[in-house]
Amino acid sequence: MNPPHGAEGRSNATDALDRPAGDDPFPHHYALLEHVHRVLRPRTYVEIGVDAGLGLRFAAPGTTVVGIDPVLRSEVVAAHPDAHLVEATSDEFFATRDLGTLLDGRPVDLAFVDGMHRFEHVLRDLANLQPYCDHGSVVLVHDCLPSDEACAARERATVAWAGDVWRAAHALVTEWPDAGFLTLDVPPTGMGLLVGLGGIPPLAECVAPWTARYGQVPFDRYEADPSTTVNVAAATPARLEALLPDPRP
């Protein structure tokens, strides 16, 4: 799980309410997340890496919300009394809790993965979510498009920090091109999109070999051609809506 976000998370809180004009690109990843909530109208929403709770506020009344974070802020818990907020790392959560029970037996409609900014943790988060997903599940993965090598470092030394999440995106794009994983080019550090996580081969079997294989991929391979390495697409409302499934009945 990620440590508390730096200034880029909190100072841009109001940006999430700045919706793009027409089909202009989204100004910030929270604007994109809000749009997905409005279009998809998820019945169930899972957030890995709650931090200041900025993403939780987009869930509509009646949505079953599960939030996971190793350090839950008291003000976030107070602001979301109907949500299932669990103070644990994502690994601890999936080892000790049954997500299906918290979701009342329904599949994950929307998940937002913004936990520990290391690619092996992201792969584990996806593998742990997969049993609760189906062909219509939408998973967003933050931080797939670092701006430079410092931003992509495994240890945080910058305000805008993506870590090496790009390696998880690169693994999915390379190993399973038919899964359709792509990275939406939205500030500050991109947003990965995977639709139908429940319908692809079991990720749990891939975490160990992919961790060994992609942990050795140098940053200069990403830097040379990020559009191919993590399959970059424009982050506009029309592009996003074309990728999303219809809302559940």
PDB file of C-alpha atoms in Angstrom:
ATOM      1  CA  MET A   1       0.000   0.000   0.000  1.00  0.00           C
ATOM      2  CA  ASN A   2       1.192   3.501  -0.659  1.00  0.00           C
ATOM      3  CA  PRO A   3       2.254   5.970   1.985  1.00  0.00           C
ATOM      4  CA  PRO A   4       0.096   9.091   2.232  1.00  0.00           C
ATOM      5  CA  HIS A   5       0.132  10.996  -1.030  1.00  0.00           C
ATOM      6  CA  GLY A   6       2.104  14.174  -1.305  1.00  0.00           C
ATOM      7  CA  ALA A   7       0.906  17.575  -2.368  1.00  0.00           C
ATOM      8  CA  GLU A   8      -0.246  16.350  -5.758  1.00  0.00           C
ATOM      9  CA  GLY A   9      -3.038  14.360  -4.136  1.00  0.00           C
ATOM     10  CA  ARG A  10      -4.432  17.004  -1.803  1.00  0.00           C
ATOM     11  CA  SER A  11      -3.748  20.264  -3.615  1.00  0.00           C
ATOM     12  CA  ASN A  12      -5.610  19.066  -6.703  1.00  0.00           C
ATOM     13  CA  ALA A  13      -8.713  17.967  -4.821  1.00  0.00           C
ATOM     14  CA  THR A  14     -10.837  20.658  -6.448  1.00  0.00           C
ATOM     15  CA  ASP A  15      -9.576  19.692  -9.912  1.00  0.00           C
ATOM     16  CA  ALA A  16     -11.729  16.588  -9.751  1.00  0.00           C
ATOM     17  CA  LEU A  17     -14.769  18.842 -10.077  1.00  0.00           C
ATOM     18  CA  ASP A  18     -13.383  20.579 -13.180  1.00  0.00           C
ATOM     19  CA  ARG A  19     -15.024  18.474 -15.856  1.00  0.00           C
ATOM     20  CA  PRO A  20     -13.594  18.774 -19.367  1.00  0.00           C
ATOM     21  CA  ALA A  21     -15.408  20.975 -21.853  1.00  0.00           C
ATOM     22  CA  GLY A  22     -16.886  18.920 -24.660  1.00  0.00           C
ATOM     23  CA  ASP A  23     -14.409  16.201 -25.530  1.00  0.00           C
ATOM     24  CA  ASP A  24     -11.339  17.935 -24.143  1.00  0.00           C
ATOM     25  CA  PRO A  25      -8.934  15.675 -22.232  1.00  0.00           C
ATOM     26  CA  PHE A  26      -9.559  15.128 -18.543  1.00  0.00           C
ATOM     27  CA  PRO A  27      -7.554  17.651 -16.488  1.00  0.00           C
ATOM     28  CA  HIS A  28      -6.741  15.195 -13.692  1.00  0.00           C
ATOM     29  CA  HIS A  29      -7.158  11.527 -12.859  1.00  0.00           C
ATOM     30  CA  TYR A  30      -9.835  12.324 -10.277  1.00  0.00           C
ATOM     31  CA  ALA A  31     -11.913  13.988 -13.005  1.00  0.00           C
ATOM     32  CA  LEU A  32     -11.594  10.775 -15.001  1.00  0.00           C
ATOM     33  CA  LEU A  33     -12.558   8.650 -11.992  1.00  0.00           C
ATOM     34  CA  GLU A  34     -15.607  10.828 -11.355  1.00  0.00           C
ATOM     35  CA  HIS A  35     -16.652  10.442 -15.002  1.00  0.00           C
ATOM     36  CA  VAL A  36     -16.366   6.662 -14.827  1.00  0.00           C
ATOM     37  CA  HIS A  37     -18.618   6.642 -11.764  1.00  0.00           C
ATOM     38  CA  ARG A  38     -21.218   8.813 -13.518  1.00  0.00           C
ATOM     39  CA  VAL A  39     -21.215   6.746 -16.724  1.00  0.00           C
ATOM     40  CA  LEU A  40     -20.867   3.259 -15.253  1.00  0.00           C
ATOM     41  CA  ARG A  41     -23.126   3.796 -12.203  1.00  0.00           C
ATOM     42  CA  PRO A  42     -21.406   0.918 -10.347  1.00  0.00           C
ATOM     43  CA  ARG A  43     -23.378  -1.043  -7.800  1.00  0.00           C
ATOM     44  CA  THR A  44     -20.119  -2.080  -6.120  1.00  0.00           C
ATOM     45  CA  TYR A  45     -16.898  -0.095  -5.787  1.00  0.00           C
ATOM     46  CA  VAL A  46     -13.560  -1.220  -4.337  1.00  0.00           C
ATOM     47  CA  GLU A  47     -10.734   1.212  -3.663  1.00  0.00           C
ATOM     48  CA  ILE A  48      -7.238   0.021  -2.762  1.00  0.00           C
ATOM     49  CA  GLY A  49      -5.355   2.967  -1.289  1.00  0.00           C
ATOM     50  CA  VAL A  50      -7.951   5.283   0.262  1.00  0.00           C
ATOM     51  CA  ASP A  51      -5.590   7.960   1.617  1.00  0.00           C
ATOM     52  CA  ALA A  52      -7.571  11.240   1.958  1.00  0.00           C
ATOM     53  CA  GLY A  53     -10.776   9.682   0.627  1.00  0.00           C
ATOM     54  CA  LEU A  54     -10.942  11.804  -2.529  1.00  0.00           C
ATOM     55  CA  GLY A  55     -11.978   8.853  -4.679  1.00  0.00           C
ATOM     56  CA  LEU A  56     -14.639   7.598  -2.274  1.00  0.00           C
ATOM     57  CA  ARG A  57     -16.730  10.732  -2.657  1.00  0.00           C
ATOM     58  CA  PHE A  58     -17.667   9.845  -6.245  1.00  0.00           C
ATOM     59  CA  ALA A  59     -19.602   6.717  -5.283  1.00  0.00           C
ATOM     60  CA  ALA A  60     -23.326   7.388  -5.569  1.00  0.00           C
ATOM     61  CA  PRO A  61     -25.707   6.728  -2.675  1.00  0.00           C
ATOM     62  CA  GLY A  62     -26.624   3.066  -2.583  1.00  0.00           C
ATOM     63  CA  THR A  63     -23.289   1.894  -3.981  1.00  0.00           C
ATOM     64  CA  THR A  64     -21.639  -0.791  -1.865  1.00  0.00           C
ATOM     65  CA  VAL A  65     -18.192   0.636  -1.149  1.00  0.00           C
ATOM     66  CA  VAL A  66     -15.138  -1.205   0.178  1.00  0.00           C
ATOM     67  CA  GLY A  67     -12.013   0.830   0.924  1.00  0.00           C
ATOM     68  CA  ILE A  68      -8.657  -0.619   1.972  1.00  0.00           C
ATOM     69  CA  ASP A  69      -5.745   1.323   3.428  1.00  0.00           C
ATOM     70  CA  PRO A  70      -3.085   0.557   6.085  1.00  0.00           C
ATOM     71  CA  VAL A  71      -3.654   3.928   7.772  1.00  0.00           C
ATOM     72  CA  LEU A  72      -7.263   5.092   7.701  1.00  0.00           C
ATOM     73  CA  ARG A  73      -7.777   8.729   8.579  1.00  0.00           C
ATOM     74  CA  SER A  74     -10.469   9.368  11.181  1.00  0.00           C
ATOM     75  CA  GLU A  75     -12.017  12.134   9.082  1.00  0.00           C
ATOM     76  CA  VAL A  76     -12.343   9.770   6.101  1.00  0.00           C
ATOM     77  CA  VAL A  77     -14.057   7.124   8.226  1.00  0.00           C
ATOM     78  CA  ALA A  78     -16.410   9.751   9.641  1.00  0.00           C
ATOM     79  CA  ALA A  79     -17.258  11.079   6.186  1.00  0.00           C
ATOM     80  CA  HIS A  80     -18.200   7.639   4.825  1.00  0.00           C
ATOM     81  CA  PRO A  81     -20.214   5.876   7.548  1.00  0.00           C
ATOM     82  CA  ASP A  82     -21.898   3.482   5.117  1.00  0.00           C
ATOM     83  CA  ALA A  83     -18.679   2.261   3.506  1.00  0.00           C
ATOM     84  CA  HIS A  84     -16.781  -0.850   4.529  1.00  0.00           C
ATOM     85  CA  LEU A  85     -13.413   0.744   5.340  1.00  0.00           C
ATOM     86  CA  VAL A  86     -10.743  -1.718   6.418  1.00  0.00           C
ATOM     87  CA  GLU A  87      -7.419  -0.675   7.926  1.00  0.00           C
ATOM     88  CA  ALA A  88      -4.952  -3.147   6.445  1.00  0.00           C
ATOM     89  CA  THR A  89      -2.519  -3.542   3.611  1.00  0.00           C
ATOM     90  CA  SER A  90      -4.164  -5.019   0.561  1.00  0.00           C
ATOM     91  CA  ASP A  91      -2.226  -8.267   1.051  1.00  0.00           C
ATOM     92  CA  GLU A  92      -3.480  -8.501   4.643  1.00  0.00           C
ATOM     93  CA  PHE A  93      -7.022  -7.708   3.587  1.00  0.00           C
ATOM     94  CA  PHE A  94      -7.266 -10.426   0.947  1.00  0.00           C
ATOM     95  CA  ALA A  95      -5.587 -12.959   3.248  1.00  0.00           C
ATOM     96  CA  THR A  96      -8.052 -12.386   6.081  1.00  0.00           C
ATOM     97  CA  ARG A  97     -11.288 -10.967   4.643  1.00  0.00           C
ATOM     98  CA  ASP A  98     -13.821 -12.164   2.082  1.00  0.00           C
ATOM     99  CA  LEU A  99     -14.464  -9.374  -0.385  1.00  0.00           C
ATOM    100  CA  GLY A 100     -17.426 -11.255  -1.808  1.00  0.00           C
ATOM    101  CA  THR A 101     -19.203 -11.167   1.542  1.00  0.00           C
ATOM    102  CA  LEU A 102     -18.649  -7.405   1.869  1.00  0.00           C
ATOM    103  CA  LEU A 103     -20.089  -6.978  -1.627  1.00  0.00           C
ATOM    104  CA  ASP A 104     -23.154  -9.085  -0.742  1.00  0.00           C
ATOM    105  CA  GLY A 105     -22.157 -11.716  -3.282  1.00  0.00           C
ATOM    106  CA  ARG A 106     -22.146  -9.324  -6.240  1.00  0.00           C
ATOM    107  CA  PRO A 107     -19.133  -8.927  -8.550  1.00  0.00           C
ATOM    108  CA  VAL A 108     -16.870  -5.906  -8.536  1.00  0.00           C
ATOM    109  CA  ASP A 109     -18.351  -3.347 -10.906  1.00  0.00           C
ATOM    110  CA  LEU A 110     -15.528  -0.820 -10.466  1.00  0.00           C
ATOM    111  CA  ALA A 111     -12.187  -0.973  -8.675  1.00  0.00           C
ATOM    112  CA  PHE A 112      -9.542   1.718  -8.308  1.00  0.00           C
ATOM    113  CA  VAL A 113      -6.050   0.431  -7.535  1.00  0.00           C
ATOM    114  CA  ASP A 114      -3.896   3.166  -6.019  1.00  0.00           C
ATOM    115  CA  GLY A 115      -1.998   1.315  -3.339  1.00  0.00           C
ATOM    116  CA  MET A 116       1.704   0.588  -3.002  1.00  0.00           C
ATOM    117  CA  HIS A 117       3.482   2.048  -6.033  1.00  0.00           C
ATOM    118  CA  ARG A 118       5.508  -1.041  -6.836  1.00  0.00           C
ATOM    119  CA  PHE A 119       4.598  -3.220  -9.747  1.00  0.00           C
ATOM    120  CA  GLU A 120       4.575  -6.545  -7.907  1.00  0.00           C
ATOM    121  CA  HIS A 121       2.060  -5.162  -5.413  1.00  0.00           C
ATOM    122  CA  VAL A 122      -0.151  -4.006  -8.286  1.00  0.00           C
ATOM    123  CA  LEU A 123       0.011  -7.443  -9.884  1.00  0.00           C
ATOM    124  CA  ARG A 124      -0.966  -9.029  -6.560  1.00  0.00           C
ATOM    125  CA  ASP A 125      -3.823  -6.558  -6.124  1.00  0.00           C
ATOM    126  CA  LEU A 126      -5.160  -7.452  -9.564  1.00  0.00           C
ATOM    127  CA  ALA A 127      -4.742 -11.170  -8.892  1.00  0.00           C
ATOM    128  CA  ASN A 128      -6.568 -10.833  -5.575  1.00  0.00           C
ATOM    129  CA  LEU A 129      -9.410  -8.837  -7.129  1.00  0.00           C
ATOM    130  CA  GLN A 130      -9.830 -11.219 -10.051  1.00  0.00           C
ATOM    131  CA  PRO A 131     -11.932 -13.915  -8.308  1.00  0.00           C
ATOM    132  CA  TYR A 132     -14.528 -11.261  -7.489  1.00  0.00           C
ATOM    133  CA  CYS A 133     -14.663  -9.839 -11.030  1.00  0.00           C
ATOM    134  CA  ASP A 134     -16.478 -10.895 -14.181  1.00  0.00           C
ATOM    135  CA  HIS A 135     -16.635  -9.882 -17.850  1.00  0.00           C
ATOM    136  CA  GLY A 136     -18.201  -6.523 -16.973  1.00  0.00           C
ATOM    137  CA  SER A 137     -15.835  -5.473 -14.197  1.00  0.00           C
ATOM    138  CA  VAL A 138     -13.816  -2.298 -14.742  1.00  0.00           C
ATOM    139  CA  VAL A 139     -10.467  -1.839 -12.988  1.00  0.00           C
ATOM    140  CA  LEU A 140      -8.550   1.437 -12.984  1.00  0.00           C
ATOM    141  CA  VAL A 141      -4.855   1.410 -12.067  1.00  0.00           C
ATOM    142  CA  HIS A 142      -3.266   4.721 -11.151  1.00  0.00           C
ATOM    143  CA  ASP A 143       0.338   5.739 -11.948  1.00  0.00           C
ATOM    144  CA  CYS A 144       1.049   3.778 -15.134  1.00  0.00           C
ATOM    145  CA  LEU A 145       2.619   6.781 -16.917  1.00  0.00           C
ATOM    146  CA  PRO A 146       5.520   8.294 -14.927  1.00  0.00           C
ATOM    147  CA  SER A 147       6.847  11.609 -16.155  1.00  0.00           C
ATOM    148  CA  ASP A 148      10.534  10.800 -15.704  1.00  0.00           C
ATOM    149  CA  GLU A 149      12.932   8.363 -14.063  1.00  0.00           C
ATOM    150  CA  ALA A 150      12.770  10.083 -10.651  1.00  0.00           C
ATOM    151  CA  CYS A 151       8.979   9.832 -10.686  1.00  0.00           C
ATOM    152  CA  ALA A 152       9.320   6.128 -11.553  1.00  0.00           C
ATOM    153  CA  ALA A 153      11.745   5.282  -8.749  1.00  0.00           C
ATOM    154  CA  ARG A 154      10.740   2.476  -6.402  1.00  0.00           C
ATOM    155  CA  GLU A 155      11.554   4.683  -3.411  1.00  0.00           C
ATOM    156  CA  ARG A 156       9.756   8.003  -3.205  1.00  0.00           C
ATOM    157  CA  ALA A 157      11.926  11.079  -3.644  1.00  0.00           C
ATOM    158  CA  THR A 158       9.551  13.397  -5.554  1.00  0.00           C
ATOM    159  CA  VAL A 159       6.152  15.014  -4.955  1.00  0.00           C
ATOM    160  CA  ALA A 160       4.531  13.389  -8.003  1.00  0.00           C
ATOM    161  CA  TRP A 161       5.505   9.752  -7.518  1.00  0.00           C
ATOM    162  CA  ALA A 162       4.333   6.889  -9.718  1.00  0.00           C
ATOM    163  CA  GLY A 163       6.835   4.249  -8.659  1.00  0.00           C
ATOM    164  CA  ASP A 164       7.362   1.411 -11.111  1.00  0.00           C
ATOM    165  CA  VAL A 165       3.668   0.644 -11.639  1.00  0.00           C
ATOM    166  CA  TRP A 166       4.463   1.047 -15.350  1.00  0.00           C
ATOM    167  CA  ARG A 167       6.136  -2.375 -15.177  1.00  0.00           C
ATOM    168  CA  ALA A 168       2.807  -3.996 -14.249  1.00  0.00           C
ATOM    169  CA  ALA A 169       1.161  -2.216 -17.177  1.00  0.00           C
ATOM    170  CA  HIS A 170       4.004  -3.317 -19.465  1.00  0.00           C
ATOM    171  CA  ALA A 171       3.621  -6.919 -18.327  1.00  0.00           C
ATOM    172  CA  LEU A 172      -0.122  -6.944 -19.059  1.00  0.00           C
ATOM    173  CA  VAL A 173       0.310  -5.288 -22.456  1.00  0.00           C
ATOM    174  CA  THR A 174       3.102  -7.673 -23.442  1.00  0.00           C
ATOM    175  CA  GLU A 175       1.872 -10.969 -22.023  1.00  0.00           C
ATOM    176  CA  TRP A 176      -1.852 -10.627 -22.668  1.00  0.00           C
ATOM    177  CA  PRO A 177      -2.430  -8.229 -25.585  1.00  0.00           C
ATOM    178  CA  ASP A 178      -5.936  -9.632 -26.053  1.00  0.00           C
ATOM    179  CA  ALA A 179      -6.891  -8.434 -22.557  1.00  0.00           C
ATOM    180  CA  GLY A 180      -6.999  -4.895 -23.942  1.00  0.00           C
ATOM    181  CA  PHE A 181      -5.140  -3.164 -21.116  1.00  0.00           C
ATOM    182  CA  LEU A 182      -4.305   0.426 -21.958  1.00  0.00           C
ATOM    183  CA  THR A 183      -3.028   3.520 -20.205  1.00  0.00           C
ATOM    184  CA  LEU A 184      -5.073   6.684 -20.440  1.00  0.00           C
ATOM    185  CA  ASP A 185      -2.839   9.745 -20.738  1.00  0.00           C
ATOM    186  CA  VAL A 186      -4.281  11.800 -17.883  1.00  0.00           C
ATOM    187  CA  PRO A 187      -2.294  14.049 -15.501  1.00  0.00           C
ATOM    188  CA  PRO A 188      -0.348  13.690 -13.380  1.00  0.00           C
ATOM    189  CA  THR A 189       0.785  10.071 -13.949  1.00  0.00           C
ATOM    190  CA  GLY A 190      -1.715   8.248 -16.134  1.00  0.00           C
ATOM    191  CA  MET A 191      -4.512   5.788 -15.443  1.00  0.00           C
ATOM    192  CA  GLY A 192      -4.536   2.163 -16.554  1.00  0.00           C
ATOM    193  CA  LEU A 193      -7.842   0.631 -17.685  1.00  0.00           C
ATOM    194  CA  LEU A 194      -8.705  -3.055 -17.710  1.00  0.00           C
ATOM    195  CA  VAL A 195     -12.221  -4.235 -18.558  1.00  0.00           C
ATOM    196  CA  GLY A 196     -13.328  -7.800 -17.855  1.00  0.00           C
ATOM    197  CA  LEU A 197     -10.650  -8.862 -15.371  1.00  0.00           C
ATOM    198  CA  GLY A 198     -12.725 -11.914 -14.485  1.00  0.00           C
ATOM    199  CA  GLY A 199     -12.606 -13.165 -18.058  1.00  0.00           C
ATOM    200  CA  ILE A 200      -8.840 -13.407 -18.562  1.00  0.00           C
ATOM    201  CA  PRO A 201      -6.507 -16.236 -17.453  1.00  0.00           C
ATOM    202  CA  PRO A 202      -5.725 -16.489 -13.715  1.00  0.00           C
ATOM    203  CA  LEU A 203      -3.276 -13.761 -12.783  1.00  0.00           C
ATOM    204  CA  ALA A 204      -2.295 -15.487  -9.538  1.00  0.00           C
ATOM    205  CA  GLU A 205      -0.256 -17.961 -11.575  1.00  0.00           C
ATOM    206  CA  CYS A 206       1.629 -15.131 -13.296  1.00  0.00           C
ATOM    207  CA  VAL A 207       2.628 -12.893 -10.393  1.00  0.00           C
ATOM    208  CA  ALA A 208       5.848 -14.720  -9.487  1.00  0.00           C
ATOM    209  CA  PRO A 209       7.226 -15.246 -13.022  1.00  0.00           C
ATOM    210  CA  TRP A 210       6.206 -11.760 -14.148  1.00  0.00           C
ATOM    211  CA  THR A 211       7.798 -10.218 -11.069  1.00  0.00           C
ATOM    212  CA  ALA A 212      11.071 -11.930 -11.897  1.00  0.00           C
ATOM    213  CA  ARG A 213      10.872 -11.095 -15.599  1.00  0.00           C
ATOM    214  CA  TYR A 214       9.664  -7.494 -15.577  1.00  0.00           C
ATOM    215  CA  GLY A 215      11.581  -6.390 -12.517  1.00  0.00           C
ATOM    216  CA  GLN A 216      14.627  -6.452 -14.780  1.00  0.00           C
ATOM    217  CA  VAL A 217      13.169  -4.226 -17.510  1.00  0.00           C
ATOM    218  CA  PRO A 218      15.105  -0.916 -17.474  1.00  0.00           C
ATOM    219  CA  PHE A 219      13.359   2.433 -17.396  1.00  0.00           C
ATOM    220  CA  ASP A 220      14.978   3.469 -20.673  1.00  0.00           C
ATOM    221  CA  ARG A 221      12.845   0.873 -22.490  1.00  0.00           C
ATOM    222  CA  TYR A 222       9.734   2.636 -21.205  1.00  0.00           C
ATOM    223  CA  GLU A 223      11.208   6.077 -21.850  1.00  0.00           C
ATOM    224  CA  ALA A 224      12.077   5.232 -25.449  1.00  0.00           C
ATOM    225  CA  ASP A 225       8.465   4.469 -26.395  1.00  0.00           C
ATOM    226  CA  PRO A 226       5.877   4.715 -23.616  1.00  0.00           C
ATOM    227  CA  SER A 227       3.026   4.658 -26.137  1.00  0.00           C
ATOM    228  CA  THR A 228       3.890   1.053 -26.984  1.00  0.00           C
ATOM    229  CA  THR A 229       5.349  -0.062 -23.650  1.00  0.00           C
ATOM    230  CA  VAL A 230       2.151   0.650 -21.694  1.00  0.00           C
ATOM    231  CA  ASN A 231      -0.286   1.105 -24.626  1.00  0.00           C
ATOM    232  CA  VAL A 232      -1.111   4.806 -24.226  1.00  0.00           C
ATOM    233  CA  ALA A 233      -4.459   6.230 -25.360  1.00  0.00           C
ATOM    234  CA  ALA A 234      -5.953   9.720 -25.233  1.00  0.00           C
ATOM    235  CA  ALA A 235      -7.957  10.440 -22.091  1.00  0.00           C
ATOM    236  CA  THR A 236     -11.082  12.112 -23.440  1.00  0.00           C
ATOM    237  CA  PRO A 237     -14.698  11.461 -22.418  1.00  0.00           C
ATOM    238  CA  ALA A 238     -15.618  10.002 -25.821  1.00  0.00           C
ATOM    239  CA  ARG A 239     -12.623   7.670 -25.851  1.00  0.00           C
ATOM    240  CA  LEU A 240     -13.326   6.532 -22.297  1.00  0.00           C
ATOM    241  CA  GLU A 241     -17.039   5.972 -22.869  1.00  0.00           C
ATOM    242  CA  ALA A 242     -16.302   3.849 -25.948  1.00  0.00           C
ATOM    243  CA  LEU A 243     -14.219   1.540 -23.745  1.00  0.00           C
ATOM    244  CA  LEU A 244     -16.609   1.159 -20.817  1.00  0.00           C
ATOM    245  CA  PRO A 245     -19.315  -1.518 -20.693  1.00  0.00           C
ATOM    246  CA  ASP A 246     -22.952  -0.602 -20.276  1.00  0.00           C
ATOM    247  CA  PRO A 247     -24.106  -0.016 -16.700  1.00  0.00           C
ATOM    248  CA  ARG A 248     -25.420  -3.071 -14.873  1.00  0.00           C
ATOM    249  CA  PRO A 249     -29.219  -3.362 -14.832  1.00  0.00           C
TER     250      PRO A 249
END
